[in-house]
Amino acid sequence: LFLAFAFPYQTLIPIFADRVLHIGVSGYGLLMGATGVGSVGGMIVLAALSNYKQQGKVVLVSIVAFGALLLAFAASRWLPSSLMLMVGVGVASFVYRTITVSLMYRLSPPEMYGRVMSILLLDFALMSFGSLLAGTLADVYSAPTAVAIMASVVVVLALGMGLGSRELRGLRLGAMPKPGAG
């Protein structure tokens, strides 16, 4: 569900580059490159957290951070801050997606891996649906407003899920079965 509201920001980045930040095609490349740099930073964060047992809390914090950083990006009109925010978006999205996939596989028995992969591949459908929503909101309001609305939904959903799911907050690596155990 987060993917439907979170990742369609990428669809609107060309509008930010052209109409909001006035940096053109090369600026679009900078914004997307900053997200990639953030993803590399996300790998470093995950390596640093490799022994941290409370993975549920890391997922929740990374989702909230992702939404909050996108919300700040939607408000930014200055290229250096926009680039730094995109780096942060890259870190948070990489951490969220990597840990989520890892948890899904670790919590699933091996005979369910194919079905788990099918669910994970729904990412593409959810992002496409979300891009339709983002485009519609951008057309009715503006690209920054569309990103702000969708980022706000991500933050509200994540906070609601975090407050409402003790099980998710309590997910710990040590409590999960080893792959293939069963």
CSV table of C-alpha atoms in Angstrom, one decimal:
chain,number,residue,atom,x,y,z
A,1,LEU,CA,0.0,0.0,0.0
A,2,PHE,CA,2.9,2.4,0.7
A,3,LEU,CA,4.2,1.9,-2.8
A,4,ALA,CA,1.0,3.2,-4.3
A,5,PHE,CA,1.4,6.5,-2.4
A,6,ALA,CA,5.1,6.7,-1.9
A,7,PHE,CA,7.0,5.8,-5.1
A,8,PRO,CA,4.9,7.7,-7.7
A,9,TYR,CA,6.9,10.8,-6.7
A,10,GLN,CA,9.4,9.6,-9.4
A,11,THR,CA,6.8,10.2,-12.1
A,12,LEU,CA,6.6,13.8,-11.1
A,13,ILE,CA,10.3,14.5,-10.8
A,14,PRO,CA,10.5,15.9,-14.4
A,15,ILE,CA,7.9,18.5,-13.5
A,16,PHE,CA,9.9,19.5,-10.4
A,17,ALA,CA,13.0,19.8,-12.5
A,18,ASP,CA,11.3,21.9,-15.2
A,19,ARG,CA,8.6,24.0,-13.5
A,20,VAL,CA,9.5,24.0,-9.8
A,21,LEU,CA,13.3,24.1,-9.6
A,22,HIS,CA,13.8,25.4,-13.2
A,23,ILE,CA,16.8,23.2,-13.8
A,24,GLY,CA,15.8,21.4,-16.9
A,25,VAL,CA,16.8,17.9,-18.1
A,26,SER,CA,20.3,17.9,-16.5
A,27,GLY,CA,18.6,18.9,-13.2
A,28,TYR,CA,16.3,15.9,-13.5
A,29,GLY,CA,19.4,13.7,-13.8
A,30,LEU,CA,20.8,15.3,-10.7
A,31,LEU,CA,17.6,14.7,-8.7
A,32,MET,CA,17.4,11.1,-9.7
A,33,GLY,CA,21.1,10.6,-9.2
A,34,ALA,CA,20.8,12.0,-5.6
A,35,THR,CA,18.2,9.3,-4.9
A,36,GLY,CA,20.7,6.7,-6.2
A,37,VAL,CA,23.4,8.1,-4.0
A,38,GLY,CA,20.9,7.8,-1.1
A,39,SER,CA,20.3,4.2,-2.0
A,40,VAL,CA,24.0,3.5,-1.6
A,41,GLY,CA,23.9,5.3,1.7
A,42,GLY,CA,21.0,3.0,2.6
A,43,MET,CA,23.2,0.0,2.1
A,44,ILE,CA,25.7,1.5,4.5
A,45,VAL,CA,22.9,2.2,7.0
A,46,LEU,CA,21.7,-1.5,6.7
A,47,ALA,CA,25.3,-2.7,7.2
A,48,ALA,CA,25.5,-0.6,10.4
A,49,LEU,CA,22.1,-2.0,11.6
A,50,SER,CA,22.9,-5.6,10.7
A,51,ASN,CA,23.1,-6.6,14.4
A,52,TYR,CA,20.1,-4.5,15.4
A,53,LYS,CA,17.4,-6.9,16.4
A,54,GLN,CA,14.3,-4.7,16.2
A,55,GLN,CA,13.7,-4.7,12.5
A,56,GLY,CA,10.0,-3.9,12.8
A,57,LYS,CA,10.9,-0.5,14.4
A,58,VAL,CA,13.5,0.1,11.6
A,59,VAL,CA,10.8,-0.5,9.0
A,60,LEU,CA,8.4,1.9,10.7
A,61,VAL,CA,11.0,4.6,11.2
A,62,SER,CA,12.2,4.3,7.6
A,63,ILE,CA,8.6,4.6,6.2
A,64,VAL,CA,7.9,7.7,8.3
A,65,ALA,CA,11.2,9.2,7.3
A,66,PHE,CA,10.5,8.5,3.7
A,67,GLY,CA,7.2,10.3,3.8
A,68,ALA,CA,8.5,13.2,5.8
A,69,LEU,CA,11.5,13.7,3.5
A,70,LEU,CA,9.1,13.6,0.5
A,71,LEU,CA,6.9,16.2,2.2
A,72,ALA,CA,9.9,18.4,2.7
A,73,PHE,CA,11.0,17.9,-0.9
A,74,ALA,CA,7.5,19.0,-2.1
A,75,ALA,CA,8.0,22.3,-0.2
A,76,SER,CA,11.6,22.9,-1.3
A,77,ARG,CA,12.3,25.4,-4.0
A,78,TRP,CA,16.1,25.5,-3.6
A,79,LEU,CA,18.2,23.0,-5.5
A,80,PRO,CA,20.8,22.2,-2.8
A,81,SER,CA,18.1,21.4,-0.2
A,82,SER,CA,16.1,19.4,-2.9
A,83,LEU,CA,19.2,17.3,-3.7
A,84,MET,CA,19.9,16.6,0.0
A,85,LEU,CA,16.2,15.6,0.6
A,86,MET,CA,16.4,13.3,-2.4
A,87,VAL,CA,19.5,11.6,-0.9
A,88,GLY,CA,17.5,11.1,2.3
A,89,VAL,CA,14.6,9.7,0.3
A,90,GLY,CA,17.0,7.2,-1.3
A,91,VAL,CA,18.3,6.1,2.1
A,92,ALA,CA,14.9,5.7,3.6
A,93,SER,CA,13.3,3.9,0.6
A,94,PHE,CA,16.3,1.5,0.3
A,95,VAL,CA,16.1,0.6,4.0
A,96,TYR,CA,12.4,0.2,4.0
A,97,ARG,CA,12.2,-1.9,0.9
A,98,THR,CA,15.2,-4.1,1.7
A,99,ILE,CA,14.1,-4.9,5.2
A,100,THR,CA,10.5,-5.5,4.2
A,101,VAL,CA,11.5,-8.0,1.5
A,102,SER,CA,13.9,-9.7,4.0
A,103,LEU,CA,11.2,-9.9,6.6
A,104,MET,CA,8.7,-11.4,4.2
A,105,TYR,CA,11.0,-14.1,3.2
A,106,ARG,CA,12.2,-14.8,6.7
A,107,LEU,CA,8.7,-15.1,8.0
A,108,SER,CA,7.5,-17.4,5.2
A,109,PRO,CA,8.0,-21.1,4.8
A,110,PRO,CA,10.1,-22.1,1.8
A,111,GLU,CA,7.1,-23.6,0.0
A,112,MET,CA,5.5,-20.2,0.0
A,113,TYR,CA,8.5,-18.3,-1.6
A,114,GLY,CA,6.9,-18.3,-5.0
A,115,ARG,CA,3.7,-16.7,-3.7
A,116,VAL,CA,5.7,-14.2,-1.7
A,117,MET,CA,7.6,-13.3,-4.9
A,118,SER,CA,4.2,-12.8,-6.6
A,119,ILE,CA,3.1,-10.4,-3.9
A,120,LEU,CA,6.4,-8.5,-4.2
A,121,LEU,CA,6.0,-8.1,-7.9
A,122,LEU,CA,2.7,-6.3,-7.3
A,123,ASP,CA,5.0,-3.4,-6.6
A,124,PHE,CA,4.9,-2.5,-10.3
A,125,ALA,CA,1.1,-2.5,-10.4
A,126,LEU,CA,0.8,-0.5,-7.2
A,127,MET,CA,3.4,2.1,-8.5
A,128,SER,CA,1.5,2.3,-11.8
A,129,PHE,CA,-1.8,2.9,-10.0
A,130,GLY,CA,-0.2,5.4,-7.7
A,131,SER,CA,1.4,7.2,-10.7
A,132,LEU,CA,-2.1,7.6,-12.2
A,133,LEU,CA,-3.3,9.1,-8.9
A,134,ALA,CA,-0.2,11.3,-8.7
A,135,GLY,CA,-0.7,12.6,-12.3
A,136,THR,CA,-4.3,13.3,-11.6
A,137,LEU,CA,-3.5,15.2,-8.4
A,138,ALA,CA,-0.7,17.1,-10.2
A,139,ASP,CA,-3.1,18.0,-13.0
A,140,VAL,CA,-5.8,19.3,-10.7
A,141,TYR,CA,-3.5,21.0,-8.2
A,142,SER,CA,0.3,20.9,-8.9
A,143,ALA,CA,3.2,18.5,-8.7
A,144,PRO,CA,4.3,19.7,-5.3
A,145,THR,CA,0.8,19.5,-3.9
A,146,ALA,CA,0.4,16.0,-5.3
A,147,VAL,CA,3.6,14.8,-3.7
A,148,ALA,CA,2.7,16.5,-0.5
A,149,ILE,CA,-0.7,14.8,-0.3
A,150,MET,CA,0.7,11.4,-1.2
A,151,ALA,CA,3.6,11.8,1.3
A,152,SER,CA,1.2,12.8,4.0
A,153,VAL,CA,-0.8,9.7,3.4
A,154,VAL,CA,2.4,7.6,3.7
A,155,VAL,CA,3.2,9.2,7.1
A,156,VAL,CA,-0.3,8.9,8.4
A,157,LEU,CA,-0.6,5.2,7.3
A,158,ALA,CA,2.9,4.4,8.8
A,159,LEU,CA,2.1,6.1,12.1
A,160,GLY,CA,-1.2,4.4,12.3
A,161,MET,CA,0.3,1.0,11.5
A,162,GLY,CA,3.1,1.6,14.0
A,163,LEU,CA,0.7,2.7,16.8
A,164,GLY,CA,-1.8,0.0,16.0
A,165,SER,CA,0.4,-3.0,15.5
A,166,ARG,CA,2.3,-4.1,18.5
A,167,GLU,CA,3.3,-7.2,16.5
A,168,LEU,CA,5.1,-5.1,13.8
A,169,ARG,CA,6.8,-2.9,16.4
A,170,GLY,CA,8.0,-6.0,18.2
A,171,LEU,CA,9.4,-7.9,15.2
A,172,ARG,CA,12.9,-9.0,16.2
A,173,LEU,CA,15.4,-10.9,14.1
A,174,GLY,CA,16.0,-13.4,16.9
A,175,ALA,CA,12.3,-14.3,17.1
A,176,MET,CA,12.1,-15.2,13.4
A,177,PRO,CA,12.5,-18.8,12.1
A,178,LYS,CA,15.6,-19.6,10.1
A,179,PRO,CA,15.0,-20.1,6.4
A,180,GLY,CA,14.2,-23.7,5.6
A,181,ALA,CA,13.3,-24.4,9.3
A,182,GLY,CA,9.8,-25.6,9.8
